[in-house]
């Protein structure tokens, strides 16, 4: 009897260790642009998840946000290649080629990944193998990132249309035409889809049939994507304004003049009643959700085209200087930063929004690299730029030494 109890105890211990090992490599999925259907850029983190610091060079410029689903990172390049990478080490799992640049961030659900390309197709691929399920041809390139519900996939196109497709076969459920191209990504809340257009309008459409619930006129293009919280939508415009609109009827609640174009989308921390948003001039603002009053402001030293990401007590944002900045979300004080080129503007610009889970932050750069940072240890990988800098220093040292030796020998002659 005692021996049996010991065996049971050993089995339980092994089982606990096994389950613990599983939880240590599990992640909270960041499976679409801004992490969730409401595009708040805030996802509860599994603090046990963390990857090693790594970088991997892909085949072209990257301007889309990486998404994390299960153990993989999904991302596309301007060469038209779509990648599935192992989140732990960056190793390539599979690739899929399109005929145009990929400027649409993917969305993943039920082991299926959806993404658009400048070849005008919206692709549905198996997330595990990369095999294509179906593809749908829009009237022009697709830069808008798809949004998903249980039945449909939604996206905008440069043909000015907003599409709703059946997720199973890619057939058109409905299509709504605006008066200009659409780079804004749709956001879904309940039975309503919100999206901006370069016709200077913000649209609220019924997700069932695409009928218009309301529109709101801004003063310029709306490339920013909406975020939804507290019965309001928050969105920027090239007219320098950040808007808070009533989600039900589109009435203006407040606006904030950010001083320059706002292509960045808002991230929202509802518990702190704060939205975070960036501008073309490199200013990042923390604004009060309720009235738009400024809580703090920082300048990151380069334009902000991506969207801030909130994790723990921090908010992260990339800039055109090639730096990923991490600030305290309450005060705006700098916590730490990572620049693979070590000197601003040496590495590629960061237009993509960062993705976080647990102790890891994934960022992509226009230099064609994807980077995994360890936010717990506040470190990133040693990049190829470090070796370039060392090589330049060594060569410069050799040249200086050679000149001095040459001068010394001439003097003795």
Coordinates of C-alpha atoms in Angstrom, one line a residue:
X1 CA 0.0 0.0 0.0
X2 CA 2.8 2.4 0.9
X3 CA 4.7 1.5 -2.3
X4 CA 1.5 2.3 -4.3
X5 CA 1.1 5.6 -2.6
X6 CA 4.7 6.5 -3.3
X7 CA 4.2 5.6 -7.0
X8 CA 1.1 7.8 -7.1
X9 CA 3.0 10.7 -5.5
X10 CA 5.9 10.3 -8.0
X11 CA 3.4 10.4 -10.9
X12 CA 1.7 13.5 -9.5
X13 CA 5.0 15.3 -9.1
X14 CA 6.0 14.4 -12.7
X15 CA 2.6 15.5 -13.9
X16 CA 3.0 18.9 -12.1
X17 CA 6.5 19.4 -13.6
X18 CA 5.1 18.5 -17.1
X19 CA 2.2 20.9 -16.7
X20 CA 4.5 23.6 -15.4
X21 CA 6.8 23.2 -18.4
X22 CA 3.8 23.6 -20.7
X23 CA 2.7 26.8 -19.1
X24 CA 6.3 28.2 -19.3
X25 CA 6.2 28.2 -23.1
X26 CA 2.5 29.2 -23.5
X27 CA 1.7 32.7 -24.6
X28 CA -1.3 35.0 -24.7
X29 CA -2.0 35.2 -28.4
X30 CA -1.6 38.6 -30.1
X31 CA -3.5 37.2 -33.1
X32 CA -4.4 40.4 -35.1
X33 CA -3.5 44.0 -35.5
X34 CA -3.6 45.7 -32.0
X35 CA -4.1 42.3 -30.4
X36 CA -7.9 42.0 -30.2
X37 CA -11.2 42.9 -32.0
X38 CA -11.5 46.3 -30.3
X39 CA -7.9 47.2 -31.2
X40 CA -7.0 48.4 -27.8
X41 CA -3.4 47.3 -28.0
X42 CA -3.7 45.9 -24.5
X43 CA -3.7 42.2 -23.8
X44 CA -3.4 40.5 -20.4
X45 CA 0.0 38.9 -20.3
X46 CA 1.0 35.4 -19.2
X47 CA 4.1 36.4 -17.3
X48 CA 5.6 32.9 -17.5
X49 CA 6.0 33.3 -21.3
X50 CA 9.3 34.6 -22.4
X51 CA 11.6 33.9 -25.4
X52 CA 15.3 34.3 -25.8
X53 CA 16.5 37.5 -27.4
X54 CA 17.0 36.9 -31.1
X55 CA 16.9 38.5 -34.5
X56 CA 16.3 37.1 -38.0
X57 CA 16.8 38.7 -41.4
X58 CA 13.9 38.2 -43.9
X59 CA 14.0 38.9 -47.6
X60 CA 12.7 42.5 -47.7
X61 CA 11.5 45.6 -45.9
X62 CA 8.9 45.1 -43.2
X63 CA 6.2 47.6 -42.3
X64 CA 3.5 45.3 -40.9
X65 CA 2.9 44.3 -37.3
X66 CA 3.9 40.8 -36.4
X67 CA 1.2 38.7 -34.8
X68 CA 1.7 35.9 -32.2
X69 CA -0.5 32.8 -32.4
X70 CA 0.5 29.7 -30.4
X71 CA 4.2 29.3 -30.8
X72 CA 4.6 31.2 -34.0
X73 CA 5.1 34.7 -35.3
X74 CA 3.4 35.6 -38.6
X75 CA 4.6 38.4 -40.8
X76 CA 5.0 39.6 -44.4
X77 CA 7.6 41.6 -46.3
X78 CA 7.6 44.1 -49.2
X79 CA 9.1 41.3 -51.4
X80 CA 5.7 39.6 -51.1
X81 CA 6.8 36.8 -48.9
X82 CA 4.7 35.7 -45.9
X83 CA 6.6 34.0 -43.1
X84 CA 5.7 31.8 -40.1
X85 CA 8.6 31.9 -37.6
X86 CA 9.2 30.0 -34.4
X87 CA 8.6 32.5 -31.6
X88 CA 11.3 30.9 -29.4
X89 CA 14.2 31.3 -31.8
X90 CA 13.0 33.0 -35.0
X91 CA 13.6 29.9 -37.1
X92 CA 11.5 29.7 -40.3
X93 CA 8.6 27.2 -40.2
X94 CA 7.2 28.0 -43.6
X95 CA 6.9 30.7 -46.3
X96 CA 4.3 31.6 -48.9
X97 CA 4.8 33.9 -51.9
X98 CA 2.5 36.5 -53.2
X99 CA 2.9 38.8 -56.3
X100 CA 2.9 42.1 -54.4
X101 CA 4.3 43.8 -51.3
X102 CA 2.6 42.7 -48.1
X103 CA 1.6 45.9 -46.2
X104 CA -1.4 44.3 -44.4
X105 CA -0.8 42.9 -40.9
X106 CA -2.3 39.3 -40.6
X107 CA -5.0 38.0 -38.4
X108 CA -5.1 34.4 -37.1
X109 CA -8.0 32.3 -35.8
X110 CA -8.8 28.6 -35.7
X111 CA -5.5 27.7 -37.2
X112 CA -6.1 29.9 -40.2
X113 CA -4.2 33.1 -41.1
X114 CA -5.6 35.9 -43.2
X115 CA -3.6 38.6 -44.9
X116 CA -3.7 41.0 -47.8
X117 CA -1.2 41.9 -50.5
X118 CA -0.5 44.7 -52.9
X119 CA -1.3 42.1 -55.6
X120 CA -4.9 42.7 -54.6
X121 CA -5.6 39.4 -53.1
X122 CA -6.8 38.6 -49.6
X123 CA -5.4 35.2 -48.6
X124 CA -6.6 32.5 -46.3
X125 CA -3.9 30.0 -45.4
X126 CA -3.4 27.1 -43.0
X127 CA -1.5 28.6 -40.1
X128 CA 0.4 25.3 -39.4
X129 CA 1.5 24.4 -43.0
X130 CA 1.1 27.6 -45.0
X131 CA -1.0 25.9 -47.7
X132 CA -3.6 28.2 -49.3
X133 CA -7.3 27.6 -48.5
X134 CA -8.6 30.3 -50.8
X135 CA -7.8 33.8 -52.1
X136 CA -10.1 36.6 -53.0
X137 CA -9.3 39.3 -55.6
X138 CA -10.2 42.9 -54.6
X139 CA -10.2 45.8 -57.0
X140 CA -6.8 47.1 -55.9
X141 CA -4.0 46.6 -53.4
X142 CA -4.8 45.7 -49.8
X143 CA -3.0 47.6 -47.0
X144 CA -5.8 47.4 -44.5
X145 CA -5.4 44.7 -41.9
X146 CA -8.2 42.1 -41.7
X147 CA -10.5 41.8 -38.7
X148 CA -12.4 38.6 -37.9
X149 CA -15.6 37.5 -36.2
X150 CA -16.8 33.9 -36.0
X151 CA -18.2 33.9 -39.6
X152 CA -16.6 36.7 -41.6
X153 CA -13.3 38.4 -42.4
X154 CA -13.4 42.2 -43.0
X155 CA -10.9 44.5 -44.7
X156 CA -10.5 47.6 -46.8
X157 CA -8.8 48.1 -50.2
X158 CA -7.2 50.8 -52.2
X159 CA -10.3 50.5 -54.6
X160 CA -12.2 52.3 -51.8
X161 CA -14.3 49.3 -50.8
X162 CA -14.9 47.6 -47.5
X163 CA -15.4 43.9 -47.9
X164 CA -17.0 41.2 -45.8
X165 CA -16.1 37.7 -46.9
X166 CA -17.2 34.3 -45.7
X167 CA -14.3 32.8 -43.8
X168 CA -14.9 29.3 -45.1
X169 CA -14.7 29.9 -48.8
X170 CA -13.9 33.6 -49.4
X171 CA -17.3 34.4 -51.0
X172 CA -18.5 38.0 -50.8
X173 CA -21.2 38.5 -48.1
X174 CA -21.3 42.3 -48.7
X175 CA -19.3 45.2 -50.1
X176 CA -19.5 48.9 -49.3
X177 CA -17.9 51.5 -51.5
X178 CA -16.4 54.7 -50.1
X179 CA -15.0 57.7 -52.2
X180 CA -11.3 57.0 -51.8
X181 CA -8.7 54.4 -50.9
X182 CA -8.8 52.6 -47.5
X183 CA -5.6 52.0 -45.5
X184 CA -7.3 52.1 -42.1
X185 CA -8.1 48.7 -40.6
X186 CA -11.6 47.8 -39.5
X187 CA -12.5 47.2 -35.9
X188 CA -15.5 45.3 -34.7
X189 CA -17.6 45.9 -31.6
X190 CA -20.9 44.0 -31.3
X191 CA -22.7 44.2 -34.6
X192 CA -20.9 47.3 -35.8
X193 CA -17.7 47.8 -37.9
X194 CA -15.8 51.0 -37.6
X195 CA -13.2 52.1 -40.3
X196 CA -11.6 55.3 -41.7
X197 CA -11.2 56.2 -45.4
X198 CA -9.0 58.6 -47.4
X199 CA -12.3 60.4 -48.3
X200 CA -11.9 62.1 -45.0
X201 CA -14.7 60.1 -43.3
X202 CA -15.1 57.6 -40.5
X203 CA -17.8 55.0 -41.1
X204 CA -19.9 52.8 -38.8
X205 CA -21.4 49.9 -40.8
X206 CA -23.7 47.0 -39.8
X207 CA -21.6 43.8 -39.9
X208 CA -24.6 41.8 -41.1
X209 CA -25.3 43.7 -44.4
X210 CA -22.9 46.6 -44.7
X211 CA -25.5 49.2 -44.3
X212 CA -24.4 52.6 -43.0
X213 CA -25.2 53.4 -39.4
X214 CA -23.5 56.8 -39.4
X215 CA -20.5 58.7 -40.9
X216 CA -18.3 61.4 -39.5
X217 CA -16.4 64.0 -41.5
X218 CA -12.8 64.9 -40.6
X219 CA -10.6 67.5 -42.2
X220 CA -8.3 65.1 -44.0
X221 CA -7.4 61.4 -44.7
X222 CA -8.1 58.8 -42.0
X223 CA -5.3 56.2 -42.2
X224 CA -5.5 55.7 -38.5
X225 CA -7.5 52.7 -37.2
X226 CA -10.2 53.1 -34.6
X227 CA -10.0 51.6 -31.1
X228 CA -13.2 51.0 -29.1
X229 CA -13.7 51.5 -25.3
X230 CA -16.3 52.8 -22.9
X231 CA -19.0 53.3 -25.6
X232 CA -16.7 55.5 -27.7
X233 CA -14.3 55.1 -30.7
X234 CA -10.9 56.8 -30.7
X235 CA -9.2 57.6 -33.9
X236 CA -6.7 60.0 -35.5
X237 CA -6.6 61.8 -38.8
X238 CA -4.1 63.6 -41.1
X239 CA -5.9 66.8 -40.0
X240 CA -3.8 66.7 -36.8
X241 CA -6.8 65.7 -34.7
X242 CA -7.5 62.8 -32.3
X243 CA -11.2 62.2 -32.1
X244 CA -13.4 60.6 -29.5
X245 CA -16.8 59.8 -31.0
X246 CA -20.0 58.2 -29.5
X247 CA -20.0 54.7 -30.9
X248 CA -23.8 54.5 -31.2
X249 CA -24.4 57.7 -33.2
X250 CA -21.0 59.2 -34.2
X251 CA -21.5 62.4 -32.3
X252 CA -18.3 64.1 -31.2
X253 CA -17.4 63.7 -27.6
X254 CA -14.0 65.5 -27.7
X255 CA -11.1 66.3 -30.0
X256 CA -7.4 66.9 -29.3
X257 CA -5.1 68.9 -31.6
X258 CA -1.9 66.8 -31.7
X259 CA 0.0 69.4 -33.8
X260 CA 0.8 67.1 -36.7
X261 CA -0.6 64.2 -38.7
X262 CA -1.9 61.3 -36.8
X263 CA -1.6 58.1 -38.8
X264 CA -0.9 56.1 -35.6
X265 CA -3.8 54.3 -34.0
X266 CA -4.7 54.6 -30.4
X267 CA -4.0 52.1 -27.7
X268 CA -6.2 52.1 -24.6
X269 CA -5.8 51.3 -21.0
X270 CA -9.4 51.4 -19.7
X271 CA -8.4 50.8 -16.1
X272 CA -6.3 53.9 -16.1
X273 CA -8.8 55.9 -18.4
X274 CA -5.9 56.6 -20.8
X275 CA -5.3 56.4 -24.5
X276 CA -1.8 56.5 -26.0
X277 CA -1.2 57.8 -29.6
X278 CA 1.7 59.1 -31.7
X279 CA 2.2 61.7 -34.4
X280 CA 4.2 62.3 -37.6
X281 CA 6.4 64.8 -35.7
X282 CA 7.3 62.1 -33.1
X283 CA 5.2 63.2 -30.2
X284 CA 3.4 60.5 -28.1
X285 CA 0.5 61.6 -26.0
X286 CA -1.2 60.1 -23.0
X287 CA -4.8 61.5 -23.0
X288 CA -7.6 61.1 -20.6
X289 CA -10.3 58.8 -22.1
X290 CA -13.1 60.9 -20.7
X291 CA -12.3 64.4 -21.8
X292 CA -9.1 64.3 -24.0
X293 CA -7.0 66.2 -21.4
X294 CA -3.3 65.6 -21.8
X295 CA -1.7 63.6 -19.0
X296 CA 1.8 63.6 -20.4
X297 CA 3.7 64.0 -23.7
X298 CA 7.1 62.8 -24.9
X299 CA 9.0 63.2 -28.2
X300 CA 10.7 60.1 -29.4
X301 CA 13.1 61.7 -31.9
X302 CA 11.5 60.4 -35.0
X303 CA 8.1 60.1 -36.6
X304 CA 5.6 57.6 -35.2
X305 CA 3.7 55.6 -37.9
X306 CA 3.1 52.5 -35.8
X307 CA 0.8 52.2 -32.7
X308 CA 1.9 52.2 -29.1
X309 CA 1.5 48.8 -27.3
X310 CA 0.7 48.6 -23.6
X311 CA 2.2 45.8 -21.3
X312 CA 2.4 45.8 -17.6
X313 CA 3.3 49.3 -16.3
X314 CA 4.9 50.2 -19.7
X315 CA 4.0 51.4 -23.1
X316 CA 6.2 50.7 -26.1
X317 CA 6.4 52.5 -29.4
X318 CA 8.8 52.5 -32.4
X319 CA 10.1 55.5 -34.4
X320 CA 11.6 56.3 -37.7
X321 CA 15.0 56.6 -36.0
X322 CA 15.0 52.8 -35.7
X323 CA 14.5 52.8 -31.9
X324 CA 12.0 50.9 -29.9
X325 CA 11.1 53.1 -26.9
X326 CA 9.7 51.8 -23.6
X327 CA 8.1 54.4 -21.3
X328 CA 6.4 54.2 -17.9
X329 CA 2.7 54.4 -18.9
X330 CA 1.8 56.5 -15.8
X331 CA 4.5 59.2 -16.1
X332 CA 6.0 59.0 -19.5
X333 CA 9.5 58.6 -18.0
X334 CA 11.9 56.5 -20.1
X335 CA 12.3 53.0 -18.9
X336 CA 14.7 51.7 -21.5
X337 CA 15.1 51.5 -25.3
X338 CA 16.6 49.3 -28.0
X339 CA 18.2 50.3 -31.2
X340 CA 19.9 47.5 -33.2
X341 CA 22.1 50.2 -34.9
X342 CA 23.0 51.7 -31.5
X343 CA 23.1 55.1 -33.1
X344 CA 19.8 56.7 -34.2
X345 CA 19.0 56.5 -38.0
X346 CA 21.7 53.8 -38.6
X347 CA 19.2 50.9 -38.6
X348 CA 15.9 50.8 -40.4
X349 CA 12.9 52.8 -39.5
X350 CA 10.3 51.1 -37.4
X351 CA 6.8 51.6 -38.9
X352 CA 5.3 48.4 -37.5
X353 CA 3.7 48.3 -34.1
X354 CA 5.3 46.0 -31.5
X355 CA 3.7 42.8 -30.2
X356 CA 4.1 41.7 -26.6
X357 CA 3.4 38.6 -24.6
X358 CA 4.7 37.9 -21.1
X359 CA 8.4 38.9 -21.0
X360 CA 8.8 39.2 -24.7
X361 CA 8.4 42.0 -27.2
X362 CA 8.5 41.4 -30.9
X363 CA 9.4 44.2 -33.3
X364 CA 10.0 44.5 -37.1
X365 CA 12.1 47.0 -38.9
X366 CA 12.3 48.3 -42.4
X367 CA 15.9 46.9 -42.5
X368 CA 14.2 43.5 -43.0
X369 CA 14.8 42.2 -39.5
X370 CA 12.5 40.8 -36.9
X371 CA 13.7 41.2 -33.3
X372 CA 12.7 39.5 -30.1
X373 CA 13.5 41.5 -27.0
X374 CA 13.4 40.2 -23.4
X375 CA 11.5 42.9 -21.5
X376 CA 12.2 41.3 -18.1
X377 CA 15.9 41.6 -18.5
X378 CA 15.6 44.8 -20.7
X379 CA 17.9 43.4 -23.4
X380 CA 17.7 42.8 -27.1
X381 CA 19.8 40.7 -29.5
X382 CA 23.3 41.8 -30.7
X383 CA 22.5 42.8 -34.3
X384 CA 24.7 42.7 -37.5
X385 CA 25.1 46.5 -37.0
X386 CA 27.3 45.8 -34.0
X387 CA 29.7 43.8 -36.1
X388 CA 29.8 46.6 -38.7
X389 CA 30.7 49.2 -36.1
X390 CA 33.4 46.9 -34.7
X391 CA 34.8 46.3 -38.2
X392 CA 34.9 50.1 -38.9
X393 CA 36.7 50.7 -35.6
X394 CA 39.2 48.0 -36.3
X395 CA 39.8 49.2 -39.9
X396 CA 40.1 52.8 -38.7
X397 CA 42.6 51.7 -36.0
X398 CA 44.7 49.9 -38.6
X399 CA 44.7 52.9 -41.0
X400 CA 45.8 55.2 -38.2
X401 CA 48.5 52.8 -37.1
X402 CA 49.7 52.4 -40.7
X403 CA 49.9 56.2 -41.2
X404 CA 51.8 56.6 -38.0
X405 CA 54.2 53.8 -38.9
X406 CA 54.7 55.3 -42.4
X407 CA 55.4 58.7 -40.8
X408 CA 57.8 57.2 -38.3
X409 CA 59.7 55.4 -41.1
X410 CA 60.0 58.5 -43.2
X411 CA 61.3 60.5 -40.3
X412 CA 64.0 57.9 -39.7
X413 CA 64.9 57.9 -43.4

